PDB file of C-alpha atoms in Angstrom:
ATOM      1  CA  MET A   6      82.147 127.747  72.209  1.00  0.00           C
ATOM      2  CA  SER A   7      79.911 125.235  73.962  1.00  0.00           C
ATOM      3  CA  SER A   8      77.436 126.541  76.459  1.00  0.00           C
ATOM      4  CA  LEU A   9      74.915 125.277  78.918  1.00  0.00           C
ATOM      5  CA  GLU A  10      71.465 126.755  78.827  1.00  0.00           C
ATOM      6  CA  ILE A  11      69.670 127.241  82.113  1.00  0.00           C
ATOM      7  CA  SER A  12      66.068 128.234  82.322  1.00  0.00           C
ATOM      8  CA  SER A  13      64.230 128.479  85.551  1.00  0.00           C
ATOM      9  CA  SER A  14      61.204 130.216  86.916  1.00  0.00           C
ATOM     10  CA  CYS A  15      63.495 132.334  89.091  1.00  0.00           C
ATOM     11  CA  PHE A  16      65.135 133.880  86.015  1.00  0.00           C
ATOM     12  CA  ASN A  17      63.320 136.362  83.866  1.00  0.00           C
ATOM     13  CA  ARG A  18      65.362 135.405  80.856  1.00  0.00           C
ATOM     14  CA  GLU A  19      67.397 132.510  79.590  1.00  0.00           C
ATOM     15  CA  THR A  20      70.980 132.395  80.982  1.00  0.00           C
ATOM     16  CA  LYS A  21      73.883 130.833  79.105  1.00  0.00           C
ATOM     17  CA  LEU A  22      77.033 129.663  80.923  1.00  0.00           C
ATOM     18  CA  PRO A  23      80.230 128.564  79.148  1.00  0.00           C
ATOM     19  CA  LEU A  24      81.222 124.910  79.607  1.00  0.00           C
ATOM     20  CA  SER A  25      84.887 125.674  79.174  1.00  0.00           C
ATOM     21  CA  PRO A  26      86.941 128.822  79.681  1.00  0.00           C
ATOM     22  CA  PRO A  27      87.558 130.925  76.605  1.00  0.00           C
ATOM     23  CA  LEU A  28      90.865 130.422  74.861  1.00  0.00           C
ATOM     24  CA  VAL A  29      93.120 133.359  74.221  1.00  0.00           C
ATOM     25  CA  GLU A  30      94.679 133.053  70.798  1.00  0.00           C
ATOM     26  CA  ASP A  31      98.416 133.414  70.311  1.00  0.00           C
ATOM     27  CA  SER A  32      99.156 132.816  73.988  1.00  0.00           C
ATOM     28  CA  ALA A  33     101.567 130.061  74.926  1.00  0.00           C
ATOM     29  CA  PHE A  34     101.906 128.633  78.432  1.00  0.00           C
ATOM     30  CA  GLU A  35     105.093 129.869  79.997  1.00  0.00           C
ATOM     31  CA  PRO A  36     105.974 128.341  83.371  1.00  0.00           C
ATOM     32  CA  SER A  37     106.793 130.813  86.088  1.00  0.00           C
ATOM     33  CA  ARG A  38     110.212 130.891  87.745  1.00  0.00           C
ATOM     34  CA  LYS A  39     108.593 129.317  90.811  1.00  0.00           C
ATOM     35  CA  ASP A  40     107.264 126.391  88.738  1.00  0.00           C
ATOM     36  CA  ILE A  41     110.722 125.805  87.276  1.00  0.00           C
ATOM     37  CA  GLU A  42     112.332 125.897  90.741  1.00  0.00           C
ATOM     38  CA  GLU A  43     109.822 123.343  92.050  1.00  0.00           C
ATOM     39  CA  VAL A  44     110.610 120.933  89.217  1.00  0.00           C
ATOM     40  CA  GLU A  45     114.320 121.347  89.922  1.00  0.00           C
ATOM     41  CA  GLU A  46     113.944 121.032  93.702  1.00  0.00           C
ATOM     42  CA  LYS A  47     116.893 119.030  95.013  1.00  0.00           C
ATOM     43  CA  SER A  48     116.362 116.091  97.347  1.00  0.00           C
ATOM     44  CA  LYS A  49     117.646 116.568 100.872  1.00  0.00           C
ATOM     45  CA  ASP A  50     118.494 114.455 103.893  1.00  0.00           C
ATOM     46  CA  VAL A  51     118.299 116.262 107.227  1.00  0.00           C
ATOM     47  CA  ILE A  52     119.906 114.440 110.159  1.00  0.00           C
ATOM     48  CA  ASN A  53     119.939 115.877 113.651  1.00  0.00           C
ATOM     49  CA  PHE A  54     120.892 114.592 117.093  1.00  0.00           C
ATOM     50  CA  THR A  55     119.889 117.073 119.788  1.00  0.00           C
ATOM     51  CA  ALA A  56     119.181 117.517 123.484  1.00  0.00           C
ATOM     52  CA  GLU A  57     116.302 119.853 122.577  1.00  0.00           C
ATOM     53  CA  LYS A  58     112.645 118.797 122.627  1.00  0.00           C
ATOM     54  CA  LEU A  59     111.607 117.468 119.197  1.00  0.00           C
ATOM     55  CA  SER A  60     108.720 118.981 117.235  1.00  0.00           C
ATOM     56  CA  VAL A  61     106.682 116.805 114.865  1.00  0.00           C
ATOM     57  CA  ASP A  62     105.501 119.922 112.995  1.00  0.00           C
ATOM     58  CA  GLU A  63     109.019 121.266 112.486  1.00  0.00           C
ATOM     59  CA  VAL A  64     110.393 117.935 111.249  1.00  0.00           C
ATOM     60  CA  SER A  65     107.453 117.264 108.933  1.00  0.00           C
ATOM     61  CA  GLN A  66     107.783 120.765 107.417  1.00  0.00           C
ATOM     62  CA  LEU A  67     111.367 119.923 106.419  1.00  0.00           C
ATOM     63  CA  VAL A  68     110.207 117.214 104.013  1.00  0.00           C
ATOM     64  CA  ILE A  69     107.119 118.818 102.481  1.00  0.00           C
ATOM     65  CA  SER A  70     107.442 119.384  98.749  1.00  0.00           C
ATOM     66  CA  PRO A  71     104.977 120.543  96.081  1.00  0.00           C
ATOM     67  CA  LEU A  72     106.202 117.557  94.043  1.00  0.00           C
ATOM     68  CA  CYS A  73     104.992 115.083  96.686  1.00  0.00           C
ATOM     69  CA  GLY A  74     101.577 113.794  97.621  1.00  0.00           C
ATOM     70  CA  ALA A  75     102.705 111.925 100.733  1.00  0.00           C
ATOM     71  CA  VAL A  76     104.575 112.647 103.936  1.00  0.00           C
ATOM     72  CA  SER A  77     104.965 109.676 106.253  1.00  0.00           C
ATOM     73  CA  LEU A  78     106.109 109.948 109.855  1.00  0.00           C
ATOM     74  CA  PHE A  79     107.318 107.708 112.632  1.00  0.00           C
ATOM     75  CA  VAL A  80     107.329 109.269 116.079  1.00  0.00           C
ATOM     76  CA  GLY A  81     108.814 107.223 118.922  1.00  0.00           C
ATOM     77  CA  THR A  82     107.810 108.456 122.370  1.00  0.00           C
ATOM     78  CA  THR A  83     108.641 107.563 125.957  1.00  0.00           C
ATOM     79  CA  ARG A  84     105.949 105.335 127.441  1.00  0.00           C
ATOM     80  CA  ASN A  85     105.229 105.326 131.167  1.00  0.00           C
ATOM     81  CA  ASN A  86     105.838 101.617 131.829  1.00  0.00           C
ATOM     82  CA  PHE A  87     108.067  98.688 130.992  1.00  0.00           C
ATOM     83  CA  GLU A  88     107.539  95.116 132.247  1.00  0.00           C
ATOM     84  CA  GLY A  89     105.360  96.300 135.126  1.00  0.00           C
ATOM     85  CA  LYS A  90     107.734  99.078 136.229  1.00  0.00           C
ATOM     86  CA  LYS A  91     106.776 102.747 136.186  1.00  0.00           C
ATOM     87  CA  VAL A  92     109.066 104.627 133.775  1.00  0.00           C
ATOM     88  CA  ILE A  93     109.872 108.242 134.706  1.00  0.00           C
ATOM     89  CA  SER A  94     111.994 109.043 131.636  1.00  0.00           C
ATOM     90  CA  LEU A  95     114.482 107.669 129.159  1.00  0.00           C
ATOM     91  CA  GLU A  96     118.052 108.816 128.690  1.00  0.00           C
ATOM     92  CA  TYR A  97     119.832 108.469 125.351  1.00  0.00           C
ATOM     93  CA  GLU A  98     123.527 108.555 124.503  1.00  0.00           C
ATOM     94  CA  ALA A  99     125.147 108.127 121.104  1.00  0.00           C
ATOM     95  CA  TYR A 100     128.567 107.862 119.567  1.00  0.00           C
ATOM     96  CA  LEU A 101     127.824 110.820 117.284  1.00  0.00           C
ATOM     97  CA  PRO A 102     130.423 110.453 114.493  1.00  0.00           C
ATOM     98  CA  MET A 103     129.402 106.854 113.857  1.00  0.00           C
ATOM     99  CA  ALA A 104     125.688 107.485 114.511  1.00  0.00           C
ATOM    100  CA  LYS A 105     125.546 110.293 111.924  1.00  0.00           C
ATOM    101  CA  ASN A 106     127.449 108.184 109.403  1.00  0.00           C
ATOM    102  CA  GLU A 107     125.114 105.211 109.891  1.00  0.00           C
ATOM    103  CA  VAL A 108     122.009 107.392 109.469  1.00  0.00           C
ATOM    104  CA  LYS A 109     123.511 108.809 106.245  1.00  0.00           C
ATOM    105  CA  LYS A 110     123.912 105.222 105.010  1.00  0.00           C
ATOM    106  CA  ILE A 111     120.277 104.495 105.896  1.00  0.00           C
ATOM    107  CA  CYS A 112     119.180 107.542 103.877  1.00  0.00           C
ATOM    108  CA  SER A 113     121.300 106.384 100.939  1.00  0.00           C
ATOM    109  CA  ASP A 114     119.814 102.875 101.164  1.00  0.00           C
ATOM    110  CA  ILE A 115     116.295 104.334 101.195  1.00  0.00           C
ATOM    111  CA  ARG A 116     117.042 106.335  98.046  1.00  0.00           C
ATOM    112  CA  GLN A 117     118.259 103.141  96.330  1.00  0.00           C
ATOM    113  CA  LYS A 118     115.091 101.230  97.286  1.00  0.00           C
ATOM    114  CA  TRP A 119     112.272 103.800  96.950  1.00  0.00           C
ATOM    115  CA  PRO A 120     111.550 106.959  94.921  1.00  0.00           C
ATOM    116  CA  VAL A 121     111.493 109.430  97.813  1.00  0.00           C
ATOM    117  CA  LYS A 122     112.107 113.180  97.779  1.00  0.00           C
ATOM    118  CA  HIS A 123     113.184 114.319 101.257  1.00  0.00           C
ATOM    119  CA  ILE A 124     114.207 112.457 104.425  1.00  0.00           C
ATOM    120  CA  ALA A 125     114.509 113.833 107.959  1.00  0.00           C
ATOM    121  CA  VAL A 126     115.793 111.830 110.935  1.00  0.00           C
ATOM    122  CA  PHE A 127     115.846 113.596 114.310  1.00  0.00           C
ATOM    123  CA  HIS A 128     116.905 111.779 117.489  1.00  0.00           C
ATOM    124  CA  ARG A 129     116.849 113.238 120.949  1.00  0.00           C
ATOM    125  CA  LEU A 130     119.776 112.756 123.321  1.00  0.00           C
ATOM    126  CA  GLY A 131     119.796 113.136 127.083  1.00  0.00           C
ATOM    127  CA  LEU A 132     116.647 112.871 129.210  1.00  0.00           C
ATOM    128  CA  VAL A 133     113.310 112.353 127.446  1.00  0.00           C
ATOM    129  CA  PRO A 134     110.279 112.552 129.773  1.00  0.00           C
ATOM    130  CA  VAL A 135     107.181 110.375 129.380  1.00  0.00           C
ATOM    131  CA  SER A 136     105.063 111.212 126.289  1.00  0.00           C
ATOM    132  CA  GLU A 137     107.809 113.254 124.602  1.00  0.00           C
ATOM    133  CA  ALA A 138     109.358 112.205 121.294  1.00  0.00           C
ATOM    134  CA  SER A 139     112.752 110.544 121.297  1.00  0.00           C
ATOM    135  CA  ILE A 140     112.834 110.050 117.523  1.00  0.00           C
ATOM    136  CA  ILE A 141     111.020 111.506 114.527  1.00  0.00           C
ATOM    137  CA  ILE A 142     111.522 110.163 111.032  1.00  0.00           C
ATOM    138  CA  ALA A 143     109.791 111.934 108.124  1.00  0.00           C
ATOM    139  CA  VAL A 144     109.885 110.970 104.455  1.00  0.00           C
ATOM    140  CA  SER A 145     108.147 112.565 101.473  1.00  0.00           C
ATOM    141  CA  SER A 146     107.370 110.923  98.153  1.00  0.00           C
ATOM    142  CA  ALA A 147     105.019 111.299  95.215  1.00  0.00           C
ATOM    143  CA  HIS A 148     102.854 108.431  96.470  1.00  0.00           C
ATOM    144  CA  ARG A 149     102.254 106.962  99.945  1.00  0.00           C
ATOM    145  CA  ALA A 150     103.638 103.440  99.473  1.00  0.00           C
ATOM    146  CA  ALA A 151     107.222 104.620  99.011  1.00  0.00           C
ATOM    147  CA  SER A 152     107.258 106.934 102.033  1.00  0.00           C
ATOM    148  CA  LEU A 153     105.470 104.451 104.310  1.00  0.00           C
ATOM    149  CA  GLU A 154     107.888 101.648 103.429  1.00  0.00           C
ATOM    150  CA  ALA A 155     110.884 103.977 103.723  1.00  0.00           C
ATOM    151  CA  VAL A 156     109.885 105.153 107.224  1.00  0.00           C
ATOM    152  CA  SER A 157     109.448 101.567 108.404  1.00  0.00           C
ATOM    153  CA  TYR A 158     112.822 100.587 106.958  1.00  0.00           C
ATOM    154  CA  ALA A 159     114.461 103.651 108.531  1.00  0.00           C
ATOM    155  CA  ILE A 160     113.346 102.947 112.114  1.00  0.00           C
ATOM    156  CA  ASP A 161     114.033  99.202 111.894  1.00  0.00           C
ATOM    157  CA  THR A 162     117.510  99.746 110.435  1.00  0.00           C
ATOM    158  CA  LEU A 163     118.331 102.589 112.822  1.00  0.00           C
ATOM    159  CA  LYS A 164     117.507 100.396 115.819  1.00  0.00           C
ATOM    160  CA  ALA A 165     119.665  97.595 114.405  1.00  0.00           C
ATOM    161  CA  LYS A 166     122.750  99.541 113.279  1.00  0.00           C
ATOM    162  CA  VAL A 167     123.068 102.986 114.839  1.00  0.00           C
ATOM    163  CA  PRO A 168     125.109 103.249 118.079  1.00  0.00           C
ATOM    164  CA  ILE A 169     122.493 104.821 120.346  1.00  0.00           C
ATOM    165  CA  TRP A 170     122.073 103.614 123.915  1.00  0.00           C
ATOM    166  CA  LYS A 171     118.932 103.936 126.027  1.00  0.00           C
ATOM    167  CA  LYS A 172     118.662 104.027 129.799  1.00  0.00           C
ATOM    168  CA  GLU A 173     115.226 103.505 131.328  1.00  0.00           C
ATOM    169  CA  ILE A 174     114.777 105.469 134.533  1.00  0.00           C
ATOM    170  CA  TYR A 175     112.199 103.984 136.907  1.00  0.00           C
ATOM    171  CA  GLU A 176     110.812 105.284 140.181  1.00  0.00           C
ATOM    172  CA  GLU A 177     113.416 103.431 142.253  1.00  0.00           C
ATOM    173  CA  SER A 178     116.115 102.289 139.821  1.00  0.00           C
ATOM    174  CA  SER A 179     117.406 102.511 136.262  1.00  0.00           C
ATOM    175  CA  SER A 180     118.625 100.136 133.586  1.00  0.00           C
ATOM    176  CA  TRP A 181     120.576 100.474 130.327  1.00  0.00           C
ATOM    177  CA  LYS A 182     118.702  98.694 127.534  1.00  0.00           C
ATOM    178  CA  GLY A 183     120.054  97.221 124.333  1.00  0.00           C
ATOM    179  CA  ASN A 184     117.827  97.068 121.277  1.00  0.00           C
ATOM    180  CA  LYS A 185     117.055  93.442 120.538  1.00  0.00           C
ATOM    181  CA  GLU A 186     117.628  94.330 116.870  1.00  0.00           C
ATOM    182  CA  CYS A 187     121.255  95.439 117.418  1.00  0.00           C
ATOM    183  CA  PHE A 188     123.870  93.144 115.923  1.00  0.00           C
ATOM    184  CA  TRP A 189     126.273  93.892 118.804  1.00  0.00           C
ATOM    185  CA  VAL A 190     123.814  92.814 121.527  1.00  0.00           C
ATOM    186  CA  SER A 191     124.032  89.145 122.481  1.00  0.00           C
ATOM    187  CA  ASN A 192     120.607  87.530 122.739  1.00  0.00           C
ATOM    188  CA  ASN A 193     121.210  84.704 125.184  1.00  0.00           C
TER     189      ASN A 193
END
C-alpha cells in the first residue's frame, strides 16, 4: 500500500498515513435496496390548480431527485402596479378540464424536447394579493440547461395555450386581461 510520510518537529516520531483506503479482499460491491430504488425512480408530472397560497419550498421538493443535479423554478407573483395604476390583487379563473389537459400536453412536450426527471406546475385560482405567487413551475434534470430551458418553455406555452383568465384589481376599478401570447386573443 502507498503511504505518505510526514515528519515534523511537533511529532516525536515519523507518522505514516495511507494514500488510499485499504481494500478488503473477496468483497464485491452490492448496491443497497435504496440505491436500486433511486436508479428506478419513475418520472412524475404534478399538476395542481388551487385557491390555496402556493409554497415555493413545497413545489420544489416535489421535483428533487438524487438522480438530478438541477432544479429550475419559475415563480410568477402579483406586482403592485400596471401601466401607472396601483394593483391591489389579481384574480384568476380557469376552465379546469381543458387547463389540466393543456398542462399535461406541455409536460409531454417538455419530455420530448429535454431529458428532465420531474415536472411540477402549480397555478393559483381566485384572489392573489400583491407579492404572492400565482404560478410556480419546477423542473428537475441531471444538468441545468435542460431544466432551465424546460421551465422557460413551460411558462411561455402555458401563457399561450392554457385557458386561464386574469383580472387585475386596482384601487378604484378592475380589468380582465388577456395574455398577449394567447392565440384566442385578438391583437388589434
